[in-house]
mmCIF file of C-alpha atoms in Angstrom:
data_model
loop_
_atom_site.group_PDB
_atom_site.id
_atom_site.type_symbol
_atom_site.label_atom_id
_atom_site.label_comp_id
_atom_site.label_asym_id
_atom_site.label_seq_id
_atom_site.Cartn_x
_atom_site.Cartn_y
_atom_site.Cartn_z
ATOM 1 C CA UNK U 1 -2.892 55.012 -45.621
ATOM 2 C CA UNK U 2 -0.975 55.815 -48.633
ATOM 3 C CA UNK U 3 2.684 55.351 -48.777
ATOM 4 C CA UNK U 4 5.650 57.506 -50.510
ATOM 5 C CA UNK U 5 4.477 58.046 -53.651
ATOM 6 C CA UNK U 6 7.223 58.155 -56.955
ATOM 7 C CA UNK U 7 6.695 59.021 -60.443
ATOM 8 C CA UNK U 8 7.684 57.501 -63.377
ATOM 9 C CA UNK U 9 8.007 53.705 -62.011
ATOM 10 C CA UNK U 10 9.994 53.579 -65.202
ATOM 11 C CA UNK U 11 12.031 56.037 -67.464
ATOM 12 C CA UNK U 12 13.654 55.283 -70.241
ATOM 13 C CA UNK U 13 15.754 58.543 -72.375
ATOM 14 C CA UNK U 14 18.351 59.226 -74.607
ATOM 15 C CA UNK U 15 21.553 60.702 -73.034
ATOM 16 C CA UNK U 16 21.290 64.249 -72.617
ATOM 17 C CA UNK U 17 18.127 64.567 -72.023
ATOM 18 C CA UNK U 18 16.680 66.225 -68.796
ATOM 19 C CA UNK U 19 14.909 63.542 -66.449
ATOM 20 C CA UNK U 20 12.851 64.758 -63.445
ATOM 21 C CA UNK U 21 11.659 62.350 -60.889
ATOM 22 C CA UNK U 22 9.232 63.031 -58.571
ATOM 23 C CA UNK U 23 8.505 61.826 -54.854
ATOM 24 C CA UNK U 24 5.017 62.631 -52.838
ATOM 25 C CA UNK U 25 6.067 62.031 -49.216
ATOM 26 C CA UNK U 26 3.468 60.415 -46.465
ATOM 27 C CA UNK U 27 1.396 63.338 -45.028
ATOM 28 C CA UNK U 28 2.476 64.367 -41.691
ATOM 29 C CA UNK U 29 6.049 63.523 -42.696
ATOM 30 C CA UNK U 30 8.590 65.797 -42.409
ATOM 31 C CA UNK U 31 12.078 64.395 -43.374
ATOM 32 C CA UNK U 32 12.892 63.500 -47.499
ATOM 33 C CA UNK U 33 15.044 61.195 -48.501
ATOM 34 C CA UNK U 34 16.550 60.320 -51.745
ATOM 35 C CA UNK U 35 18.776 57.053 -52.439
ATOM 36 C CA UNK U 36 19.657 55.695 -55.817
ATOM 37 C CA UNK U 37 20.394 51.783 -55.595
ATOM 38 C CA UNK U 38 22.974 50.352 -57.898
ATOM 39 C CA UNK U 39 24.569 46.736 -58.078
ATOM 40 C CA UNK U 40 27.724 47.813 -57.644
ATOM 41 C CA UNK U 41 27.404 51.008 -55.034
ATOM 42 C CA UNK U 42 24.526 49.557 -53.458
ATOM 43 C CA UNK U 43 22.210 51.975 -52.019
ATOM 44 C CA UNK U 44 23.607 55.846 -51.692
ATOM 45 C CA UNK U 45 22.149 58.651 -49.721
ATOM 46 C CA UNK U 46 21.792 60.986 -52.496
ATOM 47 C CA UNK U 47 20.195 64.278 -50.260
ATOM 48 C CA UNK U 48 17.682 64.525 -47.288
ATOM 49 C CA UNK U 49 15.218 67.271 -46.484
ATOM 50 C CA UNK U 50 14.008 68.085 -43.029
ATOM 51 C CA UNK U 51 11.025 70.486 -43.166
ATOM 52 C CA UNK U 52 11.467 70.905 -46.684
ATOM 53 C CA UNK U 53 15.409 72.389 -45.808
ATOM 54 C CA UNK U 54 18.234 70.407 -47.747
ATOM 55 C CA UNK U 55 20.138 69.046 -44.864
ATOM 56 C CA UNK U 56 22.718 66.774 -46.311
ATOM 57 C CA UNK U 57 23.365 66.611 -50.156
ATOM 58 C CA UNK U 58 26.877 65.796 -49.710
ATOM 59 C CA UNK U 59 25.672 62.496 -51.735
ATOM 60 C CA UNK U 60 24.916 64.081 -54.630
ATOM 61 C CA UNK U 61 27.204 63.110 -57.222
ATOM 62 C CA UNK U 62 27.822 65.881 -59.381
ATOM 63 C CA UNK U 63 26.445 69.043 -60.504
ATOM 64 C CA UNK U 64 24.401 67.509 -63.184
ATOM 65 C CA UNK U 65 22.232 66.472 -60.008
ATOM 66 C CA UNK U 66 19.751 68.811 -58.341
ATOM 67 C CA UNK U 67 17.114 68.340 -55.825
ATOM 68 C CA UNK U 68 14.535 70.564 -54.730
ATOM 69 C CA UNK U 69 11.432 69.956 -52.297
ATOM 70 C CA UNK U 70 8.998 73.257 -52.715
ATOM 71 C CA UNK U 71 6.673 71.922 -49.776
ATOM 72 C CA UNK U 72 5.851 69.421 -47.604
ATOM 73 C CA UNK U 73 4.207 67.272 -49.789
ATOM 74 C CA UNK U 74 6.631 67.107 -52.947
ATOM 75 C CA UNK U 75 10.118 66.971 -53.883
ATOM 76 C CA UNK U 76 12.316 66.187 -57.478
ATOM 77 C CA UNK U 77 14.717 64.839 -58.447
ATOM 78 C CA UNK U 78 16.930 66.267 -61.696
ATOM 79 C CA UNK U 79 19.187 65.567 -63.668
ATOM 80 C CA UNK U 80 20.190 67.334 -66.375
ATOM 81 C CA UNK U 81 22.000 66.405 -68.692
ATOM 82 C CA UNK U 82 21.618 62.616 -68.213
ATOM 83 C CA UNK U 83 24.246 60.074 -68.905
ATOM 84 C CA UNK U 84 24.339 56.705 -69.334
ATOM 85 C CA UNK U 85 26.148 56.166 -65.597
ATOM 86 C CA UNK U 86 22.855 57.158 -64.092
ATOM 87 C CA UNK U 87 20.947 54.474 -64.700
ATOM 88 C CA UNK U 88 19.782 52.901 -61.612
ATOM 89 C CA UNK U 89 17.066 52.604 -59.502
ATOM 90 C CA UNK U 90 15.995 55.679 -57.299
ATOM 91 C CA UNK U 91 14.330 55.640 -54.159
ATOM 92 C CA UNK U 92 12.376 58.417 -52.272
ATOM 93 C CA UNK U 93 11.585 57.727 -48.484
ATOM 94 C CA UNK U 94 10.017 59.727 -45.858
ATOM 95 C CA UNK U 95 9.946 59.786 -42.082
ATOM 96 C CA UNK U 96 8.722 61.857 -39.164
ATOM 97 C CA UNK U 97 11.897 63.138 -37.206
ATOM 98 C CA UNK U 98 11.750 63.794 -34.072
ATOM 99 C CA UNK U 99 13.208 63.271 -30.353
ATOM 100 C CA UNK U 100 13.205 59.356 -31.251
ATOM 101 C CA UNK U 101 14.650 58.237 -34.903
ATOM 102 C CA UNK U 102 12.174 57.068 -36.857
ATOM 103 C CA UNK U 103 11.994 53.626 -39.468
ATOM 104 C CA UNK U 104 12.117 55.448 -43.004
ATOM 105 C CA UNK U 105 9.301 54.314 -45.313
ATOM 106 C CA UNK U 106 10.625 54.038 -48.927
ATOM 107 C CA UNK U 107 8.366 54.547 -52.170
ATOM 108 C CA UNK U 108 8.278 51.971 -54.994
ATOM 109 C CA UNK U 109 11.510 53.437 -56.763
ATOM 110 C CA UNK U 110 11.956 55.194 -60.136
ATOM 111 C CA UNK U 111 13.846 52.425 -62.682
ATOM 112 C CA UNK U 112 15.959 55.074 -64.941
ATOM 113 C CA UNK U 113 18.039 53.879 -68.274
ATOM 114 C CA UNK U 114 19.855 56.424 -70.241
ATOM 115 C CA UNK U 115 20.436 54.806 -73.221
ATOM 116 C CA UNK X 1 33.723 59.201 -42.332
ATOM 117 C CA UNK X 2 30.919 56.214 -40.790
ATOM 118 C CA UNK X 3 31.433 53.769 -42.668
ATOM 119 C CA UNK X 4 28.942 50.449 -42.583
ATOM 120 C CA UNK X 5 30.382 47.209 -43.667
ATOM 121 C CA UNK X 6 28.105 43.981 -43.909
ATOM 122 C CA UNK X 7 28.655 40.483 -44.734
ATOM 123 C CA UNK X 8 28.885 38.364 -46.808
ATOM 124 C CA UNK X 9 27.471 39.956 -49.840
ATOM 125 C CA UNK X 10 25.557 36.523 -50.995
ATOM 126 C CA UNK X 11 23.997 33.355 -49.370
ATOM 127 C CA UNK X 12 22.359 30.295 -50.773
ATOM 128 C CA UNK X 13 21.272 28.360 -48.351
ATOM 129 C CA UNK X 14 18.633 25.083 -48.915
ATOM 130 C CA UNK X 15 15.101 25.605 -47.391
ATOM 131 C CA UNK X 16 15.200 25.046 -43.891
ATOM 132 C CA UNK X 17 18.942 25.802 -42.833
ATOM 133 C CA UNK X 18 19.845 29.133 -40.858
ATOM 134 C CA UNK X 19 21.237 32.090 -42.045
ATOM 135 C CA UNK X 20 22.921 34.767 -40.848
ATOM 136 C CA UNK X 21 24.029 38.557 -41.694
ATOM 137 C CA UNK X 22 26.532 40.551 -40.352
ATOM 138 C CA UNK X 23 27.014 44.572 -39.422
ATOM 139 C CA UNK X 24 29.759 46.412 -38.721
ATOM 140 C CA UNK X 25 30.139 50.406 -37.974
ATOM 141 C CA UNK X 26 33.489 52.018 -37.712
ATOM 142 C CA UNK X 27 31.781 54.144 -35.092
ATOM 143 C CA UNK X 28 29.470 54.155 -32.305
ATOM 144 C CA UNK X 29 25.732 54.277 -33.320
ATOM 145 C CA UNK X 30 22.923 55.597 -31.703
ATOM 146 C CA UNK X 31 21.037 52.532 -33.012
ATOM 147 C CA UNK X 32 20.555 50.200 -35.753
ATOM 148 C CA UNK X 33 17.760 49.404 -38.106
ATOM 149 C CA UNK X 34 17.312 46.710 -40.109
ATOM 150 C CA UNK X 35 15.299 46.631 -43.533
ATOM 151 C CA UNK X 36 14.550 43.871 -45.944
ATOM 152 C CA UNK X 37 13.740 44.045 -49.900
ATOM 153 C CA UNK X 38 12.737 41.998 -52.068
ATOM 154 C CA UNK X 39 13.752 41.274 -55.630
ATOM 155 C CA UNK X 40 12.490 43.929 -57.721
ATOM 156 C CA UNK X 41 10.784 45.427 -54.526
ATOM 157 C CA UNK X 42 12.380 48.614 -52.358
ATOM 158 C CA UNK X 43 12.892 48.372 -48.730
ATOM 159 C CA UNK X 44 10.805 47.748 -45.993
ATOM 160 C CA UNK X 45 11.702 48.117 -42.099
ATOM 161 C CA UNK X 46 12.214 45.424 -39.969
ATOM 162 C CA UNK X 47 12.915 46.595 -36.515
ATOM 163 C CA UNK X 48 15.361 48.540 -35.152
ATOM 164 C CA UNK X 49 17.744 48.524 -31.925
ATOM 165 C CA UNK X 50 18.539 51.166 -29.459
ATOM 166 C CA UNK X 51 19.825 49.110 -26.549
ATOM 167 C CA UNK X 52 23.866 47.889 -25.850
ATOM 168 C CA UNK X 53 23.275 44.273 -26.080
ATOM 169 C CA UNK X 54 19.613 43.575 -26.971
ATOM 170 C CA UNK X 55 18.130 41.012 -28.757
ATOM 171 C CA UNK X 56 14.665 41.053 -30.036
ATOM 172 C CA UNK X 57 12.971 38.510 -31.813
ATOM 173 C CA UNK X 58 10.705 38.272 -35.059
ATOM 174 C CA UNK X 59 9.381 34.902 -35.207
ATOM 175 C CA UNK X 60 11.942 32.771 -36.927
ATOM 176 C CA UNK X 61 14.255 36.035 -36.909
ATOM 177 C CA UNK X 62 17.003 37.449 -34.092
ATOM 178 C CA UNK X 63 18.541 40.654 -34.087
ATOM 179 C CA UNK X 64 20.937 41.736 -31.854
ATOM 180 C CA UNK X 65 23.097 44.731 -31.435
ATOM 181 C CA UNK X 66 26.418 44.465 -29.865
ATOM 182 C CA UNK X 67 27.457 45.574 -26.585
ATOM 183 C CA UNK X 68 29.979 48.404 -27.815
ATOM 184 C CA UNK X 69 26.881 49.166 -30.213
ATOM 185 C CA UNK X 70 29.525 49.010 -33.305
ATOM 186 C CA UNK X 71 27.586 45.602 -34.762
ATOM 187 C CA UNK X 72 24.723 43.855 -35.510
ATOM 188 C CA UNK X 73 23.074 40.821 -36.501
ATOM 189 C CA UNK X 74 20.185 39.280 -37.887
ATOM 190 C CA UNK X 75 19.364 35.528 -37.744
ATOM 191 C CA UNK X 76 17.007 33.415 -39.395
ATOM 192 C CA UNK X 77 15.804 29.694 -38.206
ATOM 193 C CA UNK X 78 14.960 27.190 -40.842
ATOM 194 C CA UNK X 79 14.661 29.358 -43.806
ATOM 195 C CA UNK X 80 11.741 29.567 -46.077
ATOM 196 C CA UNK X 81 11.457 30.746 -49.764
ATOM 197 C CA UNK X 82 9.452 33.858 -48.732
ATOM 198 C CA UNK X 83 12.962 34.726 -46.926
ATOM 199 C CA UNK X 84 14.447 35.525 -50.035
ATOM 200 C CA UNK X 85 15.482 39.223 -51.018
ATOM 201 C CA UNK X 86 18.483 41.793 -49.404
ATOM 202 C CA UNK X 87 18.978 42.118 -46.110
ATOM 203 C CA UNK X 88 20.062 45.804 -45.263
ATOM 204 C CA UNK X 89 21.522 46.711 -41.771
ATOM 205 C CA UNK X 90 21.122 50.522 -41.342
ATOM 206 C CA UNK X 91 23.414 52.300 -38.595
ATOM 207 C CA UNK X 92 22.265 56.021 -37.325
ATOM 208 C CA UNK X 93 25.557 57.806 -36.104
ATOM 209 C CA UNK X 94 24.504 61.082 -37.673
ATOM 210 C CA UNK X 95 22.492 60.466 -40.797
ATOM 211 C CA UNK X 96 21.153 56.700 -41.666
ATOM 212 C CA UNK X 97 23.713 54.785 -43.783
ATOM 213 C CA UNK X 98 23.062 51.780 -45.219
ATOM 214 C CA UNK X 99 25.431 48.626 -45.357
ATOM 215 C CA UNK X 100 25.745 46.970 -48.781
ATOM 216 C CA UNK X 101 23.230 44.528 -48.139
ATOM 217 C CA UNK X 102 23.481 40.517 -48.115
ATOM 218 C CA UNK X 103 21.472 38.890 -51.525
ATOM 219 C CA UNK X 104 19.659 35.838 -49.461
ATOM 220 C CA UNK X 105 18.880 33.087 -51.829
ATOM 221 C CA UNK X 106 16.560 30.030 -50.713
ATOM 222 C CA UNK X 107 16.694 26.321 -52.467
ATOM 223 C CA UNK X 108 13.070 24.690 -51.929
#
């Protein structure tokens, strides 16, 4: 079975510049997850999705940070403009909610640097 | 708001000596989950606890989840250098939220 799914594995941009990431859940999935993993904050809950709805994006750190997740099968990550305190590594995960909570499966993880 | 505090941040520890991690919620969670990742990896689930007071059991690895369901553990016996990488406790109150992790470093 494939997994989550991110793309780019690796981005590397000027400041400024928009960056999209981009996160292809596990079919039958229906909650979206996004974390970005630091050294020094660890790993934040950025926003989740449950049937595609944003549920929680009180993670989000700013304005310059939008998610969106058209269907079941895709979601992005943006941010725009990009700054050099966003580089980090962020995660996507999926899970299947439902009456029991469910382990979240993460995706490979997007390695940003704004230079 | 929940708040998820885990310790300590590092171990070393020489090949076959224990280690362990501790959790610790400022509230009352409906259950834990534990995830592991390793270097230059993301995470991957472990198991997870429901139960006041269980304890289940991994080979060489114990978790257990307290009885006022406010901590955790996880235990290894006799390390190995394929233990190495973050261990993340996870508590679910509301959302999941994920302790700071503890970097687990094995000497051969």
């Amino acid at each position: 079975d494939a997994g989550v799914i991110q793309s780019p594995r690796h981005e590397v941009t000027e400041m400024g510049q928009e960056v999209t990431l981009r996160c292809k859940p596990i079919s039958g999935h229906n909650s979206l997850f996004w974390y970005r993993q630091t050294m020094m904050r660890g790993l934040e809950l950025l926003i989740y999705f449950n049937n595609n709805v944003p549920i929680d994006d009180s993670g989000m750190p700013e304005d310059r940070f939008s998610a969106k997740m058209p269907n079941a099968s895709f979601s992005t990550l943006k941010i725009q403009p990009s700054e050099p305190r966003d580089s980090a590594v962020y995660f996507c995960a999926s899970n299947r909610q439902g009456a029991s909570n469910q382990p979240q499966h993460f995706g490979d993880g997007t390695r940003l640097s704004i230079l | 708001g929940q708040q998820v505090m885990q310790i300590p941040q590092y171990q070393h520890v020489q090949e076959g000596e224990d280690f362990t991690t501790y959790c610790n919620s400022s509230t009352t969670l409906s259950n834990i989950q534990w995830y592991k990742q390793r270097p230059g990896g993301h995470p991957v689930f472990l198991i997870q606890l429901v139960k006041s007071g269980e304890v289940k059991k991994q080979k060489r690895l114990t978790f257990q989840f307290g009885e006022a369901k406010k901590n955790s553990s996880l235990h290894i016996t006799a390390t190995q250098t394929t233990d190495v990488g973050t261990y993340f406790c996870a508590g679910q109150g509301g959302k999941l939220i994920f302790g700071q992790g503890t970097e687990l470093s094995v000497k051969p």
